[in-house]
XYZ file of C-alpha atoms in Angstrom:
630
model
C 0.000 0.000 0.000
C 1.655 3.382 -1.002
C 2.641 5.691 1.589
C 0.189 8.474 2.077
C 3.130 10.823 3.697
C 4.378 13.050 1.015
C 7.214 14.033 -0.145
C 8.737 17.484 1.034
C 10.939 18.691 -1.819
C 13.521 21.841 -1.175
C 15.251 23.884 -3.631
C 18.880 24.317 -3.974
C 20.526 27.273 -3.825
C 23.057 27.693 -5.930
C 26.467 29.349 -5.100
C 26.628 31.331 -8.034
C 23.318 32.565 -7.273
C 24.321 33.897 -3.771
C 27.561 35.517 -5.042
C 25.606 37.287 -7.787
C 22.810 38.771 -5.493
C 25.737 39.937 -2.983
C 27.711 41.545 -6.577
C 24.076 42.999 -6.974
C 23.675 44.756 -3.539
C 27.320 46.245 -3.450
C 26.847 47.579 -6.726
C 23.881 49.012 -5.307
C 25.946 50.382 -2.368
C 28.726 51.306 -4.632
C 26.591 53.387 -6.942
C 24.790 54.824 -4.009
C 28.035 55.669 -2.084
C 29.396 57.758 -5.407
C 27.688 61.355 -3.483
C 29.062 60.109 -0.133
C 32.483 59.903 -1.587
C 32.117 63.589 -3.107
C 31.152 65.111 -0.243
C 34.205 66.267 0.913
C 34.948 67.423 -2.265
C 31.381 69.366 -2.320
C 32.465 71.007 1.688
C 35.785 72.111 0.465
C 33.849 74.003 -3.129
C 31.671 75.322 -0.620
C 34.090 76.764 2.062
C 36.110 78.195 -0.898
C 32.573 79.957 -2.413
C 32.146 81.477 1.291
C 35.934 82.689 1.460
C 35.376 84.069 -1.986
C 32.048 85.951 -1.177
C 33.329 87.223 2.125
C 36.465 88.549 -0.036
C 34.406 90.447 -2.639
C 31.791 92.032 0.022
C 34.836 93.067 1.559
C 35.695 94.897 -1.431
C 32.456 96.209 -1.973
C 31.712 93.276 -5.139
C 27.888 92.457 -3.978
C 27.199 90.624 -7.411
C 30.416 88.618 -7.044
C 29.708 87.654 -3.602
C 25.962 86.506 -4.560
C 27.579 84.371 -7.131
C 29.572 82.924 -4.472
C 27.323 81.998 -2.204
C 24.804 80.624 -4.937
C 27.710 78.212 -5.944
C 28.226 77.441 -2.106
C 24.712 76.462 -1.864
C 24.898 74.634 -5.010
C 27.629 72.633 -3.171
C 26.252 72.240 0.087
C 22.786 70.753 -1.529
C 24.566 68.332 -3.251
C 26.359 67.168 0.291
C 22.654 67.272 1.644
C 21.101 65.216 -1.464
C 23.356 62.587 -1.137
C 23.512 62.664 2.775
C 19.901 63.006 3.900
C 17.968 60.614 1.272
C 17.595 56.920 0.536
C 21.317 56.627 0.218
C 22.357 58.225 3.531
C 19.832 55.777 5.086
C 21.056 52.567 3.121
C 24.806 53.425 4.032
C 23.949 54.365 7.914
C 22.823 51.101 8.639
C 26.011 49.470 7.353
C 28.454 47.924 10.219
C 31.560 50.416 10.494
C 30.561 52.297 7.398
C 27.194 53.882 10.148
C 29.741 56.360 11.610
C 31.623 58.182 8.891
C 27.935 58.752 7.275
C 26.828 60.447 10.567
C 29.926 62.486 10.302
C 29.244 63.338 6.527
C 25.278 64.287 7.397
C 26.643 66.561 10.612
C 29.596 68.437 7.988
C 26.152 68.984 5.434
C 24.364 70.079 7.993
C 26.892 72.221 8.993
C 27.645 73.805 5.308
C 23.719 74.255 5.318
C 23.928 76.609 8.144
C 26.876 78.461 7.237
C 25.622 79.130 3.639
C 22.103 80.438 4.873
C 24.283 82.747 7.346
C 26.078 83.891 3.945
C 22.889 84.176 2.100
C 21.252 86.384 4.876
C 24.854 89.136 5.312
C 24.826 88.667 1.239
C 21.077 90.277 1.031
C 21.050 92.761 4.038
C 24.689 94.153 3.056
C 23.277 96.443 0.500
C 21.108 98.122 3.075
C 24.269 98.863 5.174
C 27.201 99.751 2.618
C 27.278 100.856 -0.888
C 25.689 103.768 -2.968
C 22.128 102.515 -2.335
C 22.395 101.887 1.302
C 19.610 103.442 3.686
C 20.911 102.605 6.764
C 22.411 106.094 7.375
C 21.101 109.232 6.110
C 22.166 113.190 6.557
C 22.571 112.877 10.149
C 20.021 110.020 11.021
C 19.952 106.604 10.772
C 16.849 104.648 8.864
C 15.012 103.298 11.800
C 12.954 100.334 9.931
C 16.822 99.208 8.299
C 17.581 99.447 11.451
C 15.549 96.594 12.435
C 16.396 94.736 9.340
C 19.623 94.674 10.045
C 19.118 93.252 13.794
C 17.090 90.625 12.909
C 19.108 89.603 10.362
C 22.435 89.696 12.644
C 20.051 87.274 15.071
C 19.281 85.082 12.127
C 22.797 84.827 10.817
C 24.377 84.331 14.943
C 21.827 81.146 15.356
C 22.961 79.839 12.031
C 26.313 80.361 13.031
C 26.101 78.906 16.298
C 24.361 75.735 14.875
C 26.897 75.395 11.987
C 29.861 75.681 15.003
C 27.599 72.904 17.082
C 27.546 70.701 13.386
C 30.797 70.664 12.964
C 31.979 69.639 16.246
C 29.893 66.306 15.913
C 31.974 65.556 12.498
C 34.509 62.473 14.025
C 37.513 61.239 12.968
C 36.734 58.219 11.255
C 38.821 57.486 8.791
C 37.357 54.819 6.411
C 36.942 55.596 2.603
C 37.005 59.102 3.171
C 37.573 59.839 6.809
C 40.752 62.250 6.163
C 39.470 64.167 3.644
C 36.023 64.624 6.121
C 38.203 65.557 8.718
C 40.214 68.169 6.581
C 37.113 69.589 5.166
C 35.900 69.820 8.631
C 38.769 71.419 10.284
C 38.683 74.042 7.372
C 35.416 74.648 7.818
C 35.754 74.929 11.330
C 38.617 77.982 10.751
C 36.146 80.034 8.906
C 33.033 79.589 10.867
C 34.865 80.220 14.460
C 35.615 83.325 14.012
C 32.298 84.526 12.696
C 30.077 82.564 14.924
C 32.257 84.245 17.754
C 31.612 87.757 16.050
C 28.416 87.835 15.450
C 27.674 86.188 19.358
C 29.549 89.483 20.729
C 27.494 91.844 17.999
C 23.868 90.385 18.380
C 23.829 92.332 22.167
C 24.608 95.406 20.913
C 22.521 95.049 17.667
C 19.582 94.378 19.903
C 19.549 97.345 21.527
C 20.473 99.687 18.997
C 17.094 100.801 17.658
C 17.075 101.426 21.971
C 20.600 103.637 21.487
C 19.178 105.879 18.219
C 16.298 106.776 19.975
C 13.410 104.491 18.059
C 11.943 103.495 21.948
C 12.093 107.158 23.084
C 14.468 110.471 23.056
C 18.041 110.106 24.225
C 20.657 112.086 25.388
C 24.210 111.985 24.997
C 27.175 113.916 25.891
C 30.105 113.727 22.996
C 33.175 114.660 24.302
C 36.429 115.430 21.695
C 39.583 114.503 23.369
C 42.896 115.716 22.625
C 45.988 113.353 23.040
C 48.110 116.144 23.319
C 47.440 116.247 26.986
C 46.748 113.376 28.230
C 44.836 111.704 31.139
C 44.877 108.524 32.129
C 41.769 107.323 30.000
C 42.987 109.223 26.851
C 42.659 112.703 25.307
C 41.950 115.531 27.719
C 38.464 116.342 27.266
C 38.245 119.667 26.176
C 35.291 120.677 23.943
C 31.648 118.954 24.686
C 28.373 118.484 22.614
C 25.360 117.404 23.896
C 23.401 115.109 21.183
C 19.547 114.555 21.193
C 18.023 111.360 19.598
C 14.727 110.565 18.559
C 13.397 108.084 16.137
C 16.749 107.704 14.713
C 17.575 111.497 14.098
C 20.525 113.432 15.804
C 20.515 116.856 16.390
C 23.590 118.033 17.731
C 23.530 121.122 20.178
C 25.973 123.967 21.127
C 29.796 122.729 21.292
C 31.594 124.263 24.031
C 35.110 124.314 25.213
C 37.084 125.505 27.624
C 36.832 129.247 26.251
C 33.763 129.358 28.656
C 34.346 129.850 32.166
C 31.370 129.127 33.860
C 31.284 125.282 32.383
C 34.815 124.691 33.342
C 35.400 126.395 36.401
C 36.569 124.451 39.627
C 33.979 122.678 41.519
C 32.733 119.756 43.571
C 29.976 117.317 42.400
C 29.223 113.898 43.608
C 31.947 111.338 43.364
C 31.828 107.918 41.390
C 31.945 105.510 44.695
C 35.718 103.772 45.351
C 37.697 106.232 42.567
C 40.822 107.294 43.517
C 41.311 109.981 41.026
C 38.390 112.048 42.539
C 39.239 113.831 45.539
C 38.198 116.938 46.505
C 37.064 119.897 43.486
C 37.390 119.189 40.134
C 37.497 120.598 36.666
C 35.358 118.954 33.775
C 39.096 118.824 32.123
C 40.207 116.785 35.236
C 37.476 114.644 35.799
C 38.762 112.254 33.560
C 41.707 110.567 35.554
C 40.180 107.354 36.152
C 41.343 104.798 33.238
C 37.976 103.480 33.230
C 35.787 105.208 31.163
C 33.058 103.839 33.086
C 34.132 105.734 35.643
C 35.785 108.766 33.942
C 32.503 109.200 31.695
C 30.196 109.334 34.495
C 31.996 111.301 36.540
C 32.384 113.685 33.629
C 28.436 113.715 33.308
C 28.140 114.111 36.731
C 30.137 117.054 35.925
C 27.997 118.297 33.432
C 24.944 117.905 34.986
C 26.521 119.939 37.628
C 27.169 122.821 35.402
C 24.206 123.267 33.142
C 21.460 121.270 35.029
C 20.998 119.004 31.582
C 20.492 115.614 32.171
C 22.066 112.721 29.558
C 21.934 109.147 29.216
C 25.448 108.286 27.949
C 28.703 109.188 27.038
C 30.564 109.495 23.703
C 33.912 110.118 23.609
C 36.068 110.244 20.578
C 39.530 111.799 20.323
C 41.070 113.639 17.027
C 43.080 110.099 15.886
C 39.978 108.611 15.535
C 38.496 111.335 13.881
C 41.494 111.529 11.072
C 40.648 107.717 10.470
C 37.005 108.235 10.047
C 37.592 111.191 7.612
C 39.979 108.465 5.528
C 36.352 106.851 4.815
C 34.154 109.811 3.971
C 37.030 112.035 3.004
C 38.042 115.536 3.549
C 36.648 118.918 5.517
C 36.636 122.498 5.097
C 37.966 124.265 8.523
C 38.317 127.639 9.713
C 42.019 129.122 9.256
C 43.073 125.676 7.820
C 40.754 125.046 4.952
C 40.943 121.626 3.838
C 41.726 119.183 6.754
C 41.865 115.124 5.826
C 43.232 111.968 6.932
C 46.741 112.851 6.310
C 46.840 116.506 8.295
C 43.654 116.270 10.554
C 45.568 115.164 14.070
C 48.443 117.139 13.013
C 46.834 120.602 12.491
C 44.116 119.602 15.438
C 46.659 119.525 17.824
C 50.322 119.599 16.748
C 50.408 122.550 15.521
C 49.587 125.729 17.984
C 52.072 127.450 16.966
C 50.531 127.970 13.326
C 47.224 129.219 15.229
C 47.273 133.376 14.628
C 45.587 133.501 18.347
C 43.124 131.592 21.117
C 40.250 132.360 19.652
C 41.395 131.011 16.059
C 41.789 127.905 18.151
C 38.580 127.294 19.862
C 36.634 128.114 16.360
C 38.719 125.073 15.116
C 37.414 122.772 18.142
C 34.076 124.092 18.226
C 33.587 123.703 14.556
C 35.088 120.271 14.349
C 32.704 118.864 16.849
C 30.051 117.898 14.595
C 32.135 116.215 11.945
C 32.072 113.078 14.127
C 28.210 112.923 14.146
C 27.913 114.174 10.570
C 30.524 111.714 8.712
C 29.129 108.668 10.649
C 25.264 109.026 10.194
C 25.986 110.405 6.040
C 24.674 107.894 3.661
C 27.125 105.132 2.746
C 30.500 103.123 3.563
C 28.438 101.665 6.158
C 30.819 98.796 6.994
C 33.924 100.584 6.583
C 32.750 103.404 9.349
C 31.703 100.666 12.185
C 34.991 99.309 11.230
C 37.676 102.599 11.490
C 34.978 103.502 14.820
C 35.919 99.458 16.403
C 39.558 99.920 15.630
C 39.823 102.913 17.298
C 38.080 101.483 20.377
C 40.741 99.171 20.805
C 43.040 101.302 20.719
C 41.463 103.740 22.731
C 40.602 106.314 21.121
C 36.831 105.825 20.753
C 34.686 104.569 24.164
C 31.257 104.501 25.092
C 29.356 104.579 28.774
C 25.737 104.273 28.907
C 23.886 104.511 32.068
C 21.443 101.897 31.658
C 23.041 98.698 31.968
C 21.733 96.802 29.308
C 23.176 99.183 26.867
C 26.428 99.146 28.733
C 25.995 95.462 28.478
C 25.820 95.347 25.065
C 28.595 98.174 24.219
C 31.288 96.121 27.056
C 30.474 92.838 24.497
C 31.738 94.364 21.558
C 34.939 96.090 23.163
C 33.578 99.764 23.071
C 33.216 100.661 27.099
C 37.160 101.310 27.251
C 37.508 99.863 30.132
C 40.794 97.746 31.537
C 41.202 94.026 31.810
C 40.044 91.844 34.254
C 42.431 88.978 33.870
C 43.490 88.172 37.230
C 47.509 86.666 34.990
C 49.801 89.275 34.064
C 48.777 92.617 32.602
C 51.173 95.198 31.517
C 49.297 99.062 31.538
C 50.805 101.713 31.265
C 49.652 105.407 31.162
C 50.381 108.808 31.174
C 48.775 112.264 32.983
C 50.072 115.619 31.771
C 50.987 117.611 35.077
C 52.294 120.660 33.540
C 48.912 121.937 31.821
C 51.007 121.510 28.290
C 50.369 119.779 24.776
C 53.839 118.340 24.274
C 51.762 114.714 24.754
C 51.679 115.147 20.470
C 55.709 114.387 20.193
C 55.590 112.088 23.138
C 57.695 108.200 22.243
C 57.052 105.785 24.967
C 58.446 102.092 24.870
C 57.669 99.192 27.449
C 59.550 96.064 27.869
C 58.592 93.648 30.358
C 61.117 90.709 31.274
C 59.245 87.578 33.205
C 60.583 84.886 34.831
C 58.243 82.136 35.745
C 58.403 79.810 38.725
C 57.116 76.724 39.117
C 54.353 77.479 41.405
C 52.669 79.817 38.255
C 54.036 82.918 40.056
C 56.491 85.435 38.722
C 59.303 87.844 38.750
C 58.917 90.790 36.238
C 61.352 93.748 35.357
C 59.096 96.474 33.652
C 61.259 99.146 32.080
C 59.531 102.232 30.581
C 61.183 104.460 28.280
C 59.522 107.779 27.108
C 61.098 110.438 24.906
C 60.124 113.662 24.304
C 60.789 114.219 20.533
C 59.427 118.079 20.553
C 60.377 120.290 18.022
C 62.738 123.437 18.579
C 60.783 126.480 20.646
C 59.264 128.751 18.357
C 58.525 132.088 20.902
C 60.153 135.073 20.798
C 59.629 135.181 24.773
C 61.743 132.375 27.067
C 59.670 128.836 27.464
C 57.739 129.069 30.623
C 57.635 125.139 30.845
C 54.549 124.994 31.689
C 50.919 126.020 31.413
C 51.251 126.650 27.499
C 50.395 125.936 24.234
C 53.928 126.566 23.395
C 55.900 125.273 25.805
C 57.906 122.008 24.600
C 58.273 120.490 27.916
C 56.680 117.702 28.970
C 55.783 117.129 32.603
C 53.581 113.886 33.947
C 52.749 111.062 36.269
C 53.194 107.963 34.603
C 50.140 105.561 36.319
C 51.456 101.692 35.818
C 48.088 99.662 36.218
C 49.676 96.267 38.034
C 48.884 92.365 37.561
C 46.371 91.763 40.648
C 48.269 90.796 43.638
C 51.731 92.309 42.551
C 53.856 93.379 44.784
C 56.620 95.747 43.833
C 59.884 95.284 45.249
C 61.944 98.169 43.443
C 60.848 101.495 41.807
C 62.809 104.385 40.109
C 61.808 106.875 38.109
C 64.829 109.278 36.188
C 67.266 106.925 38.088
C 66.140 107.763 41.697
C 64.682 105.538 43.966
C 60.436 105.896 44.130
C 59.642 103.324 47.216
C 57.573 100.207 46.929
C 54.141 101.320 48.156
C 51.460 101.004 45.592
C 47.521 102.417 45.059
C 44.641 100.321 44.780
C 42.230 100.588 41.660
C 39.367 98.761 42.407
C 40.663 95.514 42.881
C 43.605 96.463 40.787
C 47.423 97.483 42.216
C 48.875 100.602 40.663
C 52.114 102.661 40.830
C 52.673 106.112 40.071
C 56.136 107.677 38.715
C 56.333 111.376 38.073
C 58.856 112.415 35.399
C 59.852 115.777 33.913
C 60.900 115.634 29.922
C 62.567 118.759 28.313
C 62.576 119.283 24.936
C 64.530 116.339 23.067
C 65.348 114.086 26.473
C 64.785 110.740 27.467
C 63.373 109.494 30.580
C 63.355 106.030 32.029
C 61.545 104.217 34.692
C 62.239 100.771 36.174
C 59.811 98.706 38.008
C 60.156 94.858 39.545
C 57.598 93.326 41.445
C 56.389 89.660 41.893
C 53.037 88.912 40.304
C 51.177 85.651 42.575
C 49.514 84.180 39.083
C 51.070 85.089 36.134
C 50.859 81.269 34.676
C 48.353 78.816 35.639
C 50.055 75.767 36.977
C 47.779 72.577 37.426
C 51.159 70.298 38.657
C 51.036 68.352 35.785
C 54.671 69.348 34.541
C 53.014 72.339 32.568
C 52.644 76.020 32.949
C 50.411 78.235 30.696
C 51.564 81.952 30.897
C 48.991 84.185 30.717
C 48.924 88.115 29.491
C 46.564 90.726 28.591
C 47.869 94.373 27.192
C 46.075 97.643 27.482
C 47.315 100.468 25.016
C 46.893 104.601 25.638
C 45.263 106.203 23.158
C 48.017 108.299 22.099
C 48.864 110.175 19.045
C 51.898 107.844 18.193
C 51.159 104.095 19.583
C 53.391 103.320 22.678
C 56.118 99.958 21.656
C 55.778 97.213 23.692
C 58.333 94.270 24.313
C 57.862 91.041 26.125
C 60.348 88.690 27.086
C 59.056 85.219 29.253
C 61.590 82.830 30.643
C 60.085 79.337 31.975
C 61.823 77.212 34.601
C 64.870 75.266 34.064
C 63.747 72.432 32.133
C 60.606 73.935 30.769
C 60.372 74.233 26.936
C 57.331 76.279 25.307
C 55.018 74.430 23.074
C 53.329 76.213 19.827
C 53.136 80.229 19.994
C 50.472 82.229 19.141
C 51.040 84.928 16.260
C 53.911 87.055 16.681
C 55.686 85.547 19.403
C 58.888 83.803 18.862
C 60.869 81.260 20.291
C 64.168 82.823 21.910
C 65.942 79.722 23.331
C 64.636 76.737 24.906
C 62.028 77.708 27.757
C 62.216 81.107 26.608
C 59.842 82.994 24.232
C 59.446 86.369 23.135
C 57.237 89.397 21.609
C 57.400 92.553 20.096
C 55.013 95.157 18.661
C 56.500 98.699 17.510
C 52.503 100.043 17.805
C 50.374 98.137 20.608
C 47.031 99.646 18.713
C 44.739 96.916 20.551
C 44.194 94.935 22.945
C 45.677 91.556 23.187
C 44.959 88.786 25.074
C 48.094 85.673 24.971
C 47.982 82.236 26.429
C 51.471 80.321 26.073
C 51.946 77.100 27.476
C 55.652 75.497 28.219
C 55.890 71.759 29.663
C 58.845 69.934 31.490
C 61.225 67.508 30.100
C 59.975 63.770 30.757
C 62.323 62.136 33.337
């Protein structure tokens, strides 16, 4: 009888057949890895479209730069086609291939943000610089640009910020194309960094400007032009004032006065800014600038105002004649009384190196009274937008431009940026150096100053420093018929002042001369802040020196892991010729420094050095030297 079980047949598989369907999916793979394999190639075309574009905005080429940053994001689509579709997917779930995918997806991410950043500076730049721009007008500024131009500074900083956050997920990996991805990255990463960092520190202030030009109410501000032919400790002697009103984005500027009237600068008392030093006692609105702060000069110098002609103001503006020149090398020349034209090239120089030429007082205080409004005038005319916030944030670092606001967002917002003048904080090593005119002259103009500060590190992070400070008076011959008084002139070609040297925290000085004799040890306190003061006496063509060494408790951090990172921060005067400045730093005996930051050198081993004929900023270093292994 048959079986009635039946008969379970199976089909073979052949080999061939396997082999062919696994030739069949890497094929697959192959042809869908093709964009995967470009995309480095795609990031670099991209980061070289955004160079490009920054390059010809920078030279005032807006259709250049648009084509620019249309081929970026021609580049950085192609990175996100291939990255975020079908492909991406496929490839992401492969063993070992999962990770450099994710790192190719967070680099096209990345070139996404960075691109719509470009796109949004490419479209709002016209509004700010060019013929066409309506940012600025004939003494106002364009209130609903205004806004524009904020938002568009808060769309390009998140942008920014998320590009910077994209980039830092990108690995290492280094399979098929893991060191091209990490080139491209790192690349990337050099040109984002610095504008995420830039716009982070501009979107405070670029919130509140439509607050500062007056589009949520009236303000008042005080402009002040210093001149750094006598100088005080935060700059330029403050000399001629203008109080500006602002409303809805227009300035009107009101009556400039100087100290040709009597009853605004006489001697007086007013309340003082709690825990300065430099106030003590009656005052002059041309002394009530000692403080190097100009947080605390400028409100003690409204303070002083207020005093005198019972007007109330919000802020401070202060702005000396260098600064001026530099602005007037963007919007080009002026017609003065007595001097006719006045530009870049003569400006400081007939300002306020050249009294002699002036036929008599009054001559001179037309010149300052009618200069006063060329500051308010040249930055609010219509165009070079860019170039004019530039020349006004160079000269804040080097101090001849500062702001103080009273209300404390806006001071916020203008200490972000680097416009509130005000010292360091580092609690390392600081080198400051200023001077104060004591003999009421303007021989400040032909002053040469040169600092040059040996350290010697210990192994503890403290310090030994020698600070020697060389200033030469480099005054013309006397050009009076009567004998130089010396003093209290326009003429004279002496130079008399206290030299203020603002210390590291915790220094102590052991040694002090000044002219070669002997100044003691005892030092002032700044808020927080040691400082020395060293009075010298110049004549005409003489140099003066003075030599201090004191111990400073933390000039290098030192975590006792056989390294020590020396840290410095430099504070320049705003002077008419920029003060040199020299550095020398010796680490321990078997210390050796490890890579320097721009323009330092190595001078031996464990030894490194800088130098900077013109400090016209503000630098902040961080060196780092390690011991020998045992």
């Amino acid at each position: 009888m048959p079986s009635s079980r039946r008969t379970s047949t199976r089909r073979r598989v052949r080999p061939s057949t396997v082999i062919g369907g696994l030739l069949l999916l890497l094929v697959g793979l192959a042809l869908l890895a093709i964009p995967f394999l470009k995309a480095p190639g795609h990031a670099e075309g991209a980061r070289t479209d955004l160079e490009a574009a920054r390059t010809s905005l920078a030279a005032g080429d807006v259709a250049a730069a648009e084509a620019s940053v249309q081929s970026a994001r021609r580049h950085a689509d192609q990175v996100q086609d291939a990255m975020q579709g079908v492909g991406g997917d496929i490839w992401s779930l492969v063993p070992v291939v999962g990770r450099p995918v994710g790192d190719v997806r967070h680099l096209g991410n990345a070139l996404d943000h960075l691109t719509t950043a470009a796109e949004v500076a490419v479209a709002t730049w016209p509004a700010v610089n060019g013929k066409d721009a309506t940012l600025f007008g004939e003494r106002s500024v364009d209130v609903p640009t205004l806004e524009k131009v904020v938002g568009a500074v808060d769309e390009a900083s998140v942008h920014l910020d998320a590009a910077q956050l994209e980039l830092g997920e990108v690995g290492d990996s280094a399979l098929g194309v893991g060191t091209r991805l990490a080139e491209a990255r790192d690349e990337a990463a050099t040109t984002v960094a610095p504008l995420a960092s830039g716009a982070r520190r501009a979107k405070p202030l670029a919130d509140v400007l439509p607050r500062l030009f007056g589009a949520e109410g009236d303000q008042t501000f005080l402009l002040a032009l210093l001149n750094p032919s006598e100088q005080r400790f935060s700059g330029g002697a403050a000399l001629t004032l203008a109080p500006m009103n602002v409303s809805d984005g227009r300035l009107e500027m009101g009556k400039a006065r100087d100290t040709s009237d009597p009853d605004l600068y006489r001697v007086g008392r007013w309340e003082k800014v709690e825990g300065n030093p430099f106030h003590d006692g009656k005052l002059r609105l041309s002394t009530s600038t000692f403080a190097p702060d100009w947080s605390v000069s400028g409100e003690t110098l409204l303070r002083g105002w207020e005093r005198r002609t019972g007007q109330e103001v919000d802020g401070l503006v202060a702005v000396d004649v260098v600064a001026l020149a530099d602005m007037l090398r963007i919007t080009g020349p002026v017609e003065a009384p007595t001097y006719g034209r006045l530009d870049a090239s003569n400006f400081t120089q007939k300002m306020v190196g050249d009294y002699d030429a002036f036929p008599d007082n009054e001559a001179r205080h037309d010149l300052n009274r009618a200069i006063v409004p060329v500051f308010a005038e040249r930055l609010f005319e219509p165009g070079n937008g860019i170039e004019k916030i530039e020349s006004l944030r160079d000269s804040a670092r080097g101090r001849h431009f500062a702001m103080w606001m009273r209300d404390p967002d806006l001071q916020a917002a203008v200490a972000e940026v680097g416009l509130s003048g005000d010292l360091s904080d580092t609690s390392h090593d600081y080198l400051a150096v200023f001077n104060q005119n004591t003999n009421a002259s303007k021989a400040d103009y032909w002053q040469r100053r040169s600092v040059s500060s040996r350290v010697v590190l210990r192994e503890d992070g403290s310090a030994r420093v020698r600070l020697t400070i060389s200033v030469h008076n480099d005054s013309p011959p006397y050009a009076q018929a009567f004998a130089d008084p010396r003093r209290g002139t326009y003429a004279t070609r002496w130079n008399g002042m206290t030299l203020g040297v603002f210390l590291p925290q915790g220094a102590e000085v052991t040694s002090a001369t000044a002219a070669g004799k002997p100044q003691g040890t005892d030092v002032f306190d700044y808020f927080g802040r040691p400082y020395k003061l060293l009075r010298l006496v110049l004549p005409p063509g003489e140099t003066r020196e003075a030599v201090l060494e004191y111990d400073v408790p933390a000039a290098a951090d030192a975590p006792g892991d056989g390294t020590l990172t020396y840290r410095l921060d430099a504070t320049p005067q705003g002077m008419v010729v920029p003060q040199s400045l020299a550095v020398s730093v010796q680490w321990p005996e078997g210390y050796d420094v490890d890579d320097l930051p721009e323009g330092w050198t190595r001078a031996g081993r464990g030894r490194a050095s800088y130098e900077v004929p013109a400090l016209v900023e503000q630098p902040r270093f961080s060196i780092t030297g390690s011991a020998a292994s045992s």
